[in-house]
Coordinates of C-alpha atoms and ligand atoms in Angstrom, one line a residue:
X113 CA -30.4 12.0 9.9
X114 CA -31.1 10.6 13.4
X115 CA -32.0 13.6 15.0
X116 CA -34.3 14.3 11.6
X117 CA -36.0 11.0 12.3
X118 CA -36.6 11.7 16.0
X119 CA -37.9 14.6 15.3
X120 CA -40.5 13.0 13.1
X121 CA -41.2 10.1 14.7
X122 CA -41.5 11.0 18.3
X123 CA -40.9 8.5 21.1
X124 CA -43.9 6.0 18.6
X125 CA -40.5 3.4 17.9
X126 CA -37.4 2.9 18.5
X127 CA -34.7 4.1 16.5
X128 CA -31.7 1.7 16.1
X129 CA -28.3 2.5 14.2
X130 CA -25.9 0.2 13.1
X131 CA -22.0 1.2 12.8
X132 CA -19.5 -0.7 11.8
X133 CA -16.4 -1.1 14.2
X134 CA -13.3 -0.8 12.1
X135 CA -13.9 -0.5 8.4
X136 CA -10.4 -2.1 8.1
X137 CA -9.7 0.3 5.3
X138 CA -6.8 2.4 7.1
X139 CA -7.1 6.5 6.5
X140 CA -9.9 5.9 4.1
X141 CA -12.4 4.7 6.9
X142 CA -13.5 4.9 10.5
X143 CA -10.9 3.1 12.9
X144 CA -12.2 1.4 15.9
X145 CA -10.6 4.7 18.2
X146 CA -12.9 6.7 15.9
X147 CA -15.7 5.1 16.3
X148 CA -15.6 5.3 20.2
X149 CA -15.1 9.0 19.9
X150 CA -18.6 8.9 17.6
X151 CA -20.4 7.2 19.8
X152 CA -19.4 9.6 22.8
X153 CA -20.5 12.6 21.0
X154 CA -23.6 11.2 20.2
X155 CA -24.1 8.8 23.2
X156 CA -28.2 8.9 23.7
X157 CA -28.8 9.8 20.0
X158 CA -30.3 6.3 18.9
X159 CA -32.2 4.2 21.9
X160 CA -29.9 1.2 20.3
X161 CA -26.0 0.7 19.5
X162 CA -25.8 -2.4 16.7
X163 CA -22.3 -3.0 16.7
X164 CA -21.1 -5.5 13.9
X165 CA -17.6 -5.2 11.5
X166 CA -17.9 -3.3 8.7
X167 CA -17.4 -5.5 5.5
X168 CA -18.9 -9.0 5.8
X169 CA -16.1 -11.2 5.4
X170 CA -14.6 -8.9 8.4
X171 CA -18.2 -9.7 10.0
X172 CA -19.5 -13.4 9.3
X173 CA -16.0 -15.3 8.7
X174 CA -16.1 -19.3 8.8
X175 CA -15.4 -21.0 11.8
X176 CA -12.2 -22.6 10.1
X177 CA -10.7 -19.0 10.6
X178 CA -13.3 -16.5 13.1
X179 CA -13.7 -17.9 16.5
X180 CA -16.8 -17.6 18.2
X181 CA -17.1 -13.5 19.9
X182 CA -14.4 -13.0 17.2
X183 CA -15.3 -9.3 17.6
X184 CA -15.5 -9.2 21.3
X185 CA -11.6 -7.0 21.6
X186 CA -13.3 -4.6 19.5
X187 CA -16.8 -4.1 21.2
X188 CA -15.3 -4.2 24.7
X189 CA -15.6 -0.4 26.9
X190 CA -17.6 0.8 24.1
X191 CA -20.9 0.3 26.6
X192 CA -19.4 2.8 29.1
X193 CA -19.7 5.5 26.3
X194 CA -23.7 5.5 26.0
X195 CA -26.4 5.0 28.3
X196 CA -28.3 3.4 25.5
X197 CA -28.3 -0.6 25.0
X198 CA -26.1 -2.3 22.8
X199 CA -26.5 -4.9 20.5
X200 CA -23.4 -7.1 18.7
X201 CA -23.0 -10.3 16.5
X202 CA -20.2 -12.8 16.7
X203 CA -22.0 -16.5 15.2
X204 CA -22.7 -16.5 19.1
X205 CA -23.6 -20.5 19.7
X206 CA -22.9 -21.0 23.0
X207 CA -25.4 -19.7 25.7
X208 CA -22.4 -19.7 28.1
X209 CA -20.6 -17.2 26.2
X210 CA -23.7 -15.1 25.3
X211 CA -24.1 -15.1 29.2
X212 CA -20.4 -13.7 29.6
X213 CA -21.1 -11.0 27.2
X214 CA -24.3 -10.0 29.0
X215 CA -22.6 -10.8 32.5
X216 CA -19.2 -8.7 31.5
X217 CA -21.4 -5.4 30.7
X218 CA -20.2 -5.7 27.0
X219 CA -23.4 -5.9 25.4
X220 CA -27.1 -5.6 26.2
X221 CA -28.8 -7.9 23.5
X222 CA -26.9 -11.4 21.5
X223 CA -27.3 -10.6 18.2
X224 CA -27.8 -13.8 15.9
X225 CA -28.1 -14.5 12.5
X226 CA -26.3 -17.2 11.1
X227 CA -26.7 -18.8 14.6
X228 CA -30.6 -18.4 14.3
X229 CA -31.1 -19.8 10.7
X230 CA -29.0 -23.0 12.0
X231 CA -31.8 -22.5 14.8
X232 CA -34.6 -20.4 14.6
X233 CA -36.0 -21.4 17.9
X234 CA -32.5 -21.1 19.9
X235 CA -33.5 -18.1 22.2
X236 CA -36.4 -20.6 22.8
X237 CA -34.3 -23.6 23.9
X238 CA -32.5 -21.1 25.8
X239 CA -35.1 -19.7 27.7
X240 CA -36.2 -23.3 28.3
X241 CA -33.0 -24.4 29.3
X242 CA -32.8 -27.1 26.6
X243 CA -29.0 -26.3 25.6
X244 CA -28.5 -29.8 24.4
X245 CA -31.6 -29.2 21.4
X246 CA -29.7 -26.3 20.0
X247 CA -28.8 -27.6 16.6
X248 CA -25.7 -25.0 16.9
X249 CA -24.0 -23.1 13.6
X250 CA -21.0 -24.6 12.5
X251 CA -19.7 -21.5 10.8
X252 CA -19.6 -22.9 7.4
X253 CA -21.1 -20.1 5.4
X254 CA -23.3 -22.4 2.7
X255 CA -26.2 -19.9 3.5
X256 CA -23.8 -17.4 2.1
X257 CA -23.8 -18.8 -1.2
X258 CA -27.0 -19.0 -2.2
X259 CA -26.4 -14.8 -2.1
X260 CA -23.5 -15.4 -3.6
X261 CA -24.5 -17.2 -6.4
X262 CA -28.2 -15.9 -6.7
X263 CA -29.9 -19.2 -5.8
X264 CA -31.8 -20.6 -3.2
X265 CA -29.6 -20.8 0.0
X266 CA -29.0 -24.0 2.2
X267 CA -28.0 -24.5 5.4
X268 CA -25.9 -27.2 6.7
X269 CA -27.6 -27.8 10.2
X270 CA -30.6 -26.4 8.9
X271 CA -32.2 -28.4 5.9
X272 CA -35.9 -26.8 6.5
X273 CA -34.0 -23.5 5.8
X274 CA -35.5 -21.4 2.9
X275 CA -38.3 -24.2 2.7
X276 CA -40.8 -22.8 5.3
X277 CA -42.9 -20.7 2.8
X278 CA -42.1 -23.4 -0.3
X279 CA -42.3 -26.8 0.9
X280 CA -44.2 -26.1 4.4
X281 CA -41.2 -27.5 6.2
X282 CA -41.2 -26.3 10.1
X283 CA -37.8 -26.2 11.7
X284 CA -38.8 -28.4 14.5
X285 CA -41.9 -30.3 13.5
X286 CA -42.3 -33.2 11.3
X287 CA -45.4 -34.5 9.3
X288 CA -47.2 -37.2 10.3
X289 CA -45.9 -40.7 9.4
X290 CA -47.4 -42.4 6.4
X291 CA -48.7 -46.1 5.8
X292 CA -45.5 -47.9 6.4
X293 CA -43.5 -48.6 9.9
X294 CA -39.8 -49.1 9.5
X295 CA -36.5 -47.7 7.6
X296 CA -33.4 -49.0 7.3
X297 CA -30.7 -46.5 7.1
X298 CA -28.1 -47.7 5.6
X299 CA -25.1 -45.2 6.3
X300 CA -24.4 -42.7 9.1
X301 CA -23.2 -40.0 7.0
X302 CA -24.8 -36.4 6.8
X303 CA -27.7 -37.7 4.6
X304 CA -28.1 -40.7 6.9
X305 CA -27.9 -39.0 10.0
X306 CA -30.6 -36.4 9.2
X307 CA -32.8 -38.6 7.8
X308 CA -32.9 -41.0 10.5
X309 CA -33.4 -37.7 12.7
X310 CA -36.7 -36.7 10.9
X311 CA -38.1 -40.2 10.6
X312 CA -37.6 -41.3 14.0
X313 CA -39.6 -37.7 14.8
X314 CA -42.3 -39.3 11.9
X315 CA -42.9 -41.9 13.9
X316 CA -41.0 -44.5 11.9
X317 CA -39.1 -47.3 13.8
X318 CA -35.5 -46.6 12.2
X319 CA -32.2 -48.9 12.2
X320 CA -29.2 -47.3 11.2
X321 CA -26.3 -49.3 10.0
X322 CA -22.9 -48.0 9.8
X323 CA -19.6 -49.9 8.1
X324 CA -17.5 -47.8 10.0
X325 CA -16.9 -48.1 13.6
X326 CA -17.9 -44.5 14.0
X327 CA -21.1 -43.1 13.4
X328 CA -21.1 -39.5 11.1
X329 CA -19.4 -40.6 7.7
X330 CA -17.6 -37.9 6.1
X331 CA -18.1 -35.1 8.9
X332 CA -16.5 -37.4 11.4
X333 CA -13.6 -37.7 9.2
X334 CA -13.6 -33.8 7.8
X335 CA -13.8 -32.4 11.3
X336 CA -10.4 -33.4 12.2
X337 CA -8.8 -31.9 9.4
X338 CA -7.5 -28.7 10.3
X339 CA -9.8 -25.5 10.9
X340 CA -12.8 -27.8 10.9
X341 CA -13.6 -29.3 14.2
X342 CA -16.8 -27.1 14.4
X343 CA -17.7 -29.1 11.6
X344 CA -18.3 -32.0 13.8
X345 CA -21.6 -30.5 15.2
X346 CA -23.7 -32.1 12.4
X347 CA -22.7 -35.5 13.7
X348 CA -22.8 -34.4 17.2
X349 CA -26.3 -33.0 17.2
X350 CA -27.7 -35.4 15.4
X351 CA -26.1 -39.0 17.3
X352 CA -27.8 -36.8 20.8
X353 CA -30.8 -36.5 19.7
X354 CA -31.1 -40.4 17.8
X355 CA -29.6 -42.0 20.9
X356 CA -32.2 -40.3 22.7
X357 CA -34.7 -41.8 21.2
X358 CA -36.4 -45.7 21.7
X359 CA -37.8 -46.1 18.4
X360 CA -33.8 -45.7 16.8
X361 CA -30.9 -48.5 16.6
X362 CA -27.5 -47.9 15.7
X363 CA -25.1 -50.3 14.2
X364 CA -22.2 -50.0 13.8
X365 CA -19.0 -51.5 12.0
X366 CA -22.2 -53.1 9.8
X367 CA -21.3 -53.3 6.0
X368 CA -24.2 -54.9 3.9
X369 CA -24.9 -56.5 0.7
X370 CA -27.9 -56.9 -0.9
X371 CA -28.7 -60.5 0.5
X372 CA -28.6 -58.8 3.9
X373 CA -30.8 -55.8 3.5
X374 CA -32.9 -58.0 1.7
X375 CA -33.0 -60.6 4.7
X376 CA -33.9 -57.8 7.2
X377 CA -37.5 -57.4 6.3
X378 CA -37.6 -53.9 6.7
X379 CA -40.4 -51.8 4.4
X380 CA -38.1 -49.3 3.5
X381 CA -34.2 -48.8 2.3
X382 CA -33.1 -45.8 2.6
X383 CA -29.3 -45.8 0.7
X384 CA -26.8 -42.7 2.1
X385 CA -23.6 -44.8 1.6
X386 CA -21.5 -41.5 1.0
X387 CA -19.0 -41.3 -1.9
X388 CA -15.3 -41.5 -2.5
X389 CA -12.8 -39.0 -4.0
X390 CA -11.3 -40.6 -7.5
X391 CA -8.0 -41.2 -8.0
X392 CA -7.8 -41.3 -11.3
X393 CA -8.0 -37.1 -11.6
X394 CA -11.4 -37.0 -13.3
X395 CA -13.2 -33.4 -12.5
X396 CA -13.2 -30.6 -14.4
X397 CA -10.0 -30.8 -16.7
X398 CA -10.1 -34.5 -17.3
X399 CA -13.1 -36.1 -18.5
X400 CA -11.3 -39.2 -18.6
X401 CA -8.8 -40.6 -16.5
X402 CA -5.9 -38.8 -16.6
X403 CA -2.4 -40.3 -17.1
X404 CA -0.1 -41.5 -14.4
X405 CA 2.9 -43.7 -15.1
X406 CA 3.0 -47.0 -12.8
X407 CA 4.8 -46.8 -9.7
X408 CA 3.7 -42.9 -9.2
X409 CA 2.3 -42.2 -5.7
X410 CA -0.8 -40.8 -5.7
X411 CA -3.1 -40.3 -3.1
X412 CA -7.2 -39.1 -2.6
X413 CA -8.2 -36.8 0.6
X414 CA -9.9 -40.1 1.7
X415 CA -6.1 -41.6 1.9
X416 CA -5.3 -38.4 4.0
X417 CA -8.1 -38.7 6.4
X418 CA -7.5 -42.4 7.0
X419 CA -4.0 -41.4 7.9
X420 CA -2.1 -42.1 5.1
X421 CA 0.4 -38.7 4.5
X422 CA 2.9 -38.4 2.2
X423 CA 6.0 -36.4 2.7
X424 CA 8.6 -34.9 0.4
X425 CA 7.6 -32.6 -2.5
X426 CA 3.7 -32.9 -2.5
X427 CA 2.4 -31.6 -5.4
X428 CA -1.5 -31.2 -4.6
X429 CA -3.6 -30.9 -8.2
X430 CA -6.7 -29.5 -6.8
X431 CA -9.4 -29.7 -9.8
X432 CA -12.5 -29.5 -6.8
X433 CA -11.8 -25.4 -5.9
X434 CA -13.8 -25.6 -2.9
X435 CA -12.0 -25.9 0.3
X436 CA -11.0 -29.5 0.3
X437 CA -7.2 -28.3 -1.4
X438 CA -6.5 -26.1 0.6
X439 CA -7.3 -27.9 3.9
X440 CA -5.1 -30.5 3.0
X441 CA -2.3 -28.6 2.3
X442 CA -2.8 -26.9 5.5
X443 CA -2.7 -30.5 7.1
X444 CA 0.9 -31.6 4.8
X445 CA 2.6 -28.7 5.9
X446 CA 2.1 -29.5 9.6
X447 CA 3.0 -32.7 9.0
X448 CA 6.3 -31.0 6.9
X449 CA 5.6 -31.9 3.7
X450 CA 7.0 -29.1 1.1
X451 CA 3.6 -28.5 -0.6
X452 CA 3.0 -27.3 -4.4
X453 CA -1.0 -26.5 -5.1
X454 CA -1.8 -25.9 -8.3
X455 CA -5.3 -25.2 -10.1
X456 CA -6.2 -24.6 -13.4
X457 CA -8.7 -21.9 -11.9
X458 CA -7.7 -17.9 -11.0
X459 CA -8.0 -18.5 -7.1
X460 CA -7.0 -20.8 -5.0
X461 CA -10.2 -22.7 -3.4
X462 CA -11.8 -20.9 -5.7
X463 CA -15.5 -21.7 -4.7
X464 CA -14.9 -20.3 -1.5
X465 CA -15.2 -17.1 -2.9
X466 CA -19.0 -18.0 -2.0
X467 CA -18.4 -18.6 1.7
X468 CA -16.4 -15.1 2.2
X469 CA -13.0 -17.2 2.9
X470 CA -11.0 -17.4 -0.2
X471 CA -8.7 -14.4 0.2
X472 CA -8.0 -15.5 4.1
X473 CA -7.2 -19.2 2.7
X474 CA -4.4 -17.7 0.2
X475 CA -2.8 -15.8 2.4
X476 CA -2.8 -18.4 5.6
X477 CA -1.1 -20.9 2.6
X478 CA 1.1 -18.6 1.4
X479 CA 2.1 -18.0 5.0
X480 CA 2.7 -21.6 5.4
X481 CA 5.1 -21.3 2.5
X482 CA 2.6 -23.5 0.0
X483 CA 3.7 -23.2 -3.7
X484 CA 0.3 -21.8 -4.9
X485 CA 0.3 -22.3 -8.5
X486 CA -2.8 -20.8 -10.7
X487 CA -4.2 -21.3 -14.1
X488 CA -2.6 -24.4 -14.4
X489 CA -3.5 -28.1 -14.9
X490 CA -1.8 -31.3 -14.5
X491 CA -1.5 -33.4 -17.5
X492 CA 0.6 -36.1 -16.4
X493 CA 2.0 -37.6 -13.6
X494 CA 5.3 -39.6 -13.2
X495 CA 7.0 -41.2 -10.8
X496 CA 9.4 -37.8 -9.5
X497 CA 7.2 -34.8 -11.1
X498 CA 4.1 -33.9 -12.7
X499 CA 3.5 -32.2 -16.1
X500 CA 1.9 -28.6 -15.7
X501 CA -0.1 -27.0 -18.0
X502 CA -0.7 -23.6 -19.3
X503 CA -4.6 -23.5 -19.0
X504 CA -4.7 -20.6 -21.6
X505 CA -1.1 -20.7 -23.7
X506 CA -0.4 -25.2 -23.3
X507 CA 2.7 -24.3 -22.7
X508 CA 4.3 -27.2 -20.2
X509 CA 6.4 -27.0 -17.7
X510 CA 7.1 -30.0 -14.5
X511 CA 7.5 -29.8 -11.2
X512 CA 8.6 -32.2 -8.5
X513 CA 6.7 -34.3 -6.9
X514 CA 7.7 -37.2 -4.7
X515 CA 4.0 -37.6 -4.2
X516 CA 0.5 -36.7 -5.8
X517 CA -2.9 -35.5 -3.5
X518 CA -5.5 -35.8 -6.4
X519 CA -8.5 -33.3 -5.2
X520 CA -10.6 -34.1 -8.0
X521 CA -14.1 -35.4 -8.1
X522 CA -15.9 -38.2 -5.9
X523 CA -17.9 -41.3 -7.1
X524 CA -20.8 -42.2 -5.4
X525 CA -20.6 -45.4 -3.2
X526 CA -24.1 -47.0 -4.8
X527 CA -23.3 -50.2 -5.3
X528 CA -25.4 -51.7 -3.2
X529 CA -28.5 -49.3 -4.1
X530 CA -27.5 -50.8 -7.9
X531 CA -27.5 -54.3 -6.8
X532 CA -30.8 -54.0 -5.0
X533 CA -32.6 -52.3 -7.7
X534 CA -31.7 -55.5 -9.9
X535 CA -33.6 -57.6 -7.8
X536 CA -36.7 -55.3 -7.7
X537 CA -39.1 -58.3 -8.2
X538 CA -37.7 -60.2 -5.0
X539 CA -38.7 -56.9 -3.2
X540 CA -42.1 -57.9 -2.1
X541 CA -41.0 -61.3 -1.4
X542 CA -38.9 -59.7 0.9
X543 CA -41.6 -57.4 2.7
X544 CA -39.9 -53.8 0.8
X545 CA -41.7 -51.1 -0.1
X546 CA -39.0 -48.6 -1.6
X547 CA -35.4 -48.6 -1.7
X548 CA -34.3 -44.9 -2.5
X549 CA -30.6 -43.6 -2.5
X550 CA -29.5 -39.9 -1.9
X551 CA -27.0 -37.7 -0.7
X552 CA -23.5 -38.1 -1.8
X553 CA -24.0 -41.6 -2.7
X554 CA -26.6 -40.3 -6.0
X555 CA -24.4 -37.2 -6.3
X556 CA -21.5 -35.8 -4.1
X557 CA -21.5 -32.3 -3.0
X558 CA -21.3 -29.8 -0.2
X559 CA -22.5 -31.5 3.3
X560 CA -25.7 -29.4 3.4
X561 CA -26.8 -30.9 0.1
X562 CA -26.6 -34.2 1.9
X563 CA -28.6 -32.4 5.2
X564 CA -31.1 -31.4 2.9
X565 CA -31.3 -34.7 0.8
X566 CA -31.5 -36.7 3.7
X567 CA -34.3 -34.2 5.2
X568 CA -36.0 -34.5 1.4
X569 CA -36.5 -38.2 1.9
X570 CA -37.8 -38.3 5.7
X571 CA -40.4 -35.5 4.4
X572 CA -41.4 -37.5 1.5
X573 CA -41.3 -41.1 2.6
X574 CA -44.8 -42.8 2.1
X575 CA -46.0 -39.8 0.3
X576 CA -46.2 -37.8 -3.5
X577 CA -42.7 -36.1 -4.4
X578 CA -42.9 -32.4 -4.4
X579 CA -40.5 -31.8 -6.8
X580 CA -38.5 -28.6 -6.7
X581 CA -40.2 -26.2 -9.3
X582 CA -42.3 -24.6 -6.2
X583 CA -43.3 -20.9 -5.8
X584 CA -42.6 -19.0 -2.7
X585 CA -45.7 -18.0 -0.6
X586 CA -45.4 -14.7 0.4
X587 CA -46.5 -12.8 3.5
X588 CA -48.0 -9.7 2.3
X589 CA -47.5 -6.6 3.8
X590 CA -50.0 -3.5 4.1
X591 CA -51.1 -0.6 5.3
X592 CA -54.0 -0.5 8.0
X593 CA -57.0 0.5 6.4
X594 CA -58.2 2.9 8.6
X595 CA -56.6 6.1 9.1
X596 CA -54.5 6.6 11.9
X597 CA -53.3 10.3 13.1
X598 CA -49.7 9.2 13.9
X599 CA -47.0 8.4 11.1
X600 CA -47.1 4.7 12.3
X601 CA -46.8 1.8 9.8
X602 CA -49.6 -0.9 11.0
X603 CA -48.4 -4.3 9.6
X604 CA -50.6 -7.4 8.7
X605 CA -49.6 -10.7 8.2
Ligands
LIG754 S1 -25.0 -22.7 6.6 FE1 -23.4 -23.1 8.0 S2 -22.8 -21.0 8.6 FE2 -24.8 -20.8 7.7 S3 -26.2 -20.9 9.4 FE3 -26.0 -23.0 8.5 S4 -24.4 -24.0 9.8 FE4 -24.2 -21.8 10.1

């Protein structure tokens, strides 16, 4: 087919072919040796190698389990076999390891995606030298899901992602700032962060205030659970680029009430006070809180990250299915807890389907010698087991548990969003404009819905909502009108 294509087509364009390094399907598909010997015999055939793993969970793992270069092993001497360039993936972040695999003569071009939707204009800051403006990947695979689940995709670093051609959202520039001068933002969580990042670029004079004594909220926290320190880049970014800046403050170890905020005299309240995972097993199985006799331990994720870990026979009811279940079972292990999981779904971390993970996440449990337990709930907890149940037959059966890790749903922390909106008509009194709460504190989710929410209000602020029912504006592609003798394909924008 190559050859067929060169033969039409001349020396007018270059003629690329991808192949995929090990199909990681034994006898049935290429090996990696195999694929060296193809390349050999057909070493100038294409003017460009694309080397990338064949499935795409083999190709675009998560950070939590795919390092960056992850397929570096298997790219390395296949350069010596052509004369032509080569092109490979990896999540490649890091100019200093692009530079390596350039430097080493294992590849000719960095190939990006997931790195380039995080940042469109990273070969840009590159070029420039502006390493520390790279709002890197994390390797979280949300932009995966929105294939996954046919809707509009999201990225975590990336909130203007998938909004260029809707809502007229540039990557890097900000509309102009509206009527009003300051924002208080109160939290330092994903939502906050970002959208004291795109005010401050607005033109707004932005305060931030923290309770904690650590700016980043639930990233900060989440990034030292196991497998997700790459996580910590939202926080990271974000804090660089707001210290940098003279028209930001940061406070922290700053809890506020209402008398506060309204004391301030700032125009606008912006409310990202995060939420907090319920103990009392409400999610999907319990609509109500679920029973648990007096005297039974039972702990949240939040208890867990503030350092509070149970030991013994840990039974972990995870009723959230994304990754948060099996994280922490990761974490109780190491610190030699004998862990059950069990889920009422068919998988464990069952949303993780989405982000190409799930089937690496039951196997690195069941290597850790984790109980996994499917198509069960938990009814009832006691003080030395829980009661399991048959999510199809009812049938119960218990299991031990010295201690409980209830990965259920989270609450939003707006409390103090309610108690201001209760004194709307001190608000002008008190110089405010708007007090507005999003992100996990109106409703938890995934940390790029709290990117994106926080991005939402710093777009908005001062202006009309948009709303969400927007069409896509297309480019349209056609052929040149006049007629051209070669087979070339004249594109307009
Ligand atoms: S969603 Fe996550 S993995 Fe995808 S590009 Fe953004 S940061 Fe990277």
């Amino acid at each position: 087919m190559i050859a067929d294509i060169r033969d039409a087509v001349g020396d007018t364009m270059g003629i690329t072919l991808r192949v995929s390094l090990d199909e990681t399907i034994g006898e049935l598909g290429f090996s990696n040796a195999e694929l060296r010997d193809f390349i050999e015999m057909n070493r100038n055939l294409p003017d460009l190698w694309d080397l990338a793993h064949g499935t795409w969970e083999d190709c675009s793992g998560p950070s939590r389990f795919k390092e960056e270069a992850a397929q570096e092993l298997l790219v390395r001497g296949i350069r010596e076999l052509s004369d032509r360039p080569m092109v490979g993936v990896g999540r490649f972040t890091s100019p200093d390891v692009m530079v390596r695999m350039i430097k080493s003569g294992t590849l000719d071009f960095i190939g990006c995606a997931r790195p380039s939707i995080a940042d469109p204009f990273l070969p840009k800051k590159v070029e420039e030298g502006r390493i520390e403006d790279i709002r890197e990947c994390i390797g979280c695979n949300i932009c995966i899901t929105g294939d996954m689940t046919m809707s509009i995709s999201r990225c975590t670093q990336n909130p203007t992602f998938m909004e260029e051609w809707r809502k007229g959202w540039h990557p890097e520039r900000m509309n102009a700032k509206g009527d009003s001068d300051t924002v208080l933002v109160v939290g330092s969580g994903p939502a906050g962060l970002e959208a004291a990042w795109a005010l401050c670029r607005r033109g707004y004079d932005v305060a931030i205030a923290e309770a904690r004594t650590e700016i980043g909220g639930r990233v900060a926290r989440e990034s030292r659970l196991p497998g997700l320190s790459a996580w910590g880049r939202v926080k990271d970014y974000r804090e660089y680029q707001l210290r940098q800046r003279p028209n930001v403050e940061i406070y922290l170890d700053s809890r506020l009430t209402a008398d506060e905020v309204m004391a301030f005299g700032f125009q606008n309240i912006a409310i990202a006070t995060g939420a907090t995972w319920r103990r009392d097993g409400v999610a999907r199985q319990h609509v109500v809180p679920m029973t648990i006799a007096e005297g039974a331990a039972v702990y949240t994720p939040d208890d867990l990250m503030d350092g509070n870990i149970p030991g013994g026979n840990v039974v972990i009811f995870d009723d959230d299915h994304y990754y948060m279940g099996g994280v922490l079972a990761e974490l109780l292990v190491q610190k030699g807890a004998k862990v059950t999981l069990i889920t009422p779904s068919a998988y464990v971390s069952d949303w993780t389907r989405n982000t190409l993970e799930q089937g690496t996440i039951h196997a690195r449990l069941d290597a850790l010698g984790v109980n996994i337990v499917l198509n069960r709930g938990v009814t009832e907890i006691a003080v030395d087991h829980v009661v399991s149940n048959c999510v199809y037959t009812g049938r119960t059966c218990q299991y031990p548990a010295d201690a409980v890790v209830m990965v259920a749903s989270r609450s939003g922390n707006d409390q103090l969003y309610r108690d201001l909106i209760l004194r709307q008509d001190e608000w002008t009194d008190a110089g405010i404009r708007s007090v507005k709460v999003f992100g996990d504190a109106e409703a938890a989710g995934p940390i790029a819905w709290a990117t994106y929410a926080g991005h939402r209000y710093a777009r908005e602020l001062d202006g009309e909502p948009r709303g969400d029912a927007l069409p896509f504006r297309r480019e349209i592609t056609e052929l040149a009108a006049e007629h051209t003798p070669s087979p070339e394909l004249c594109l307009h924008d």
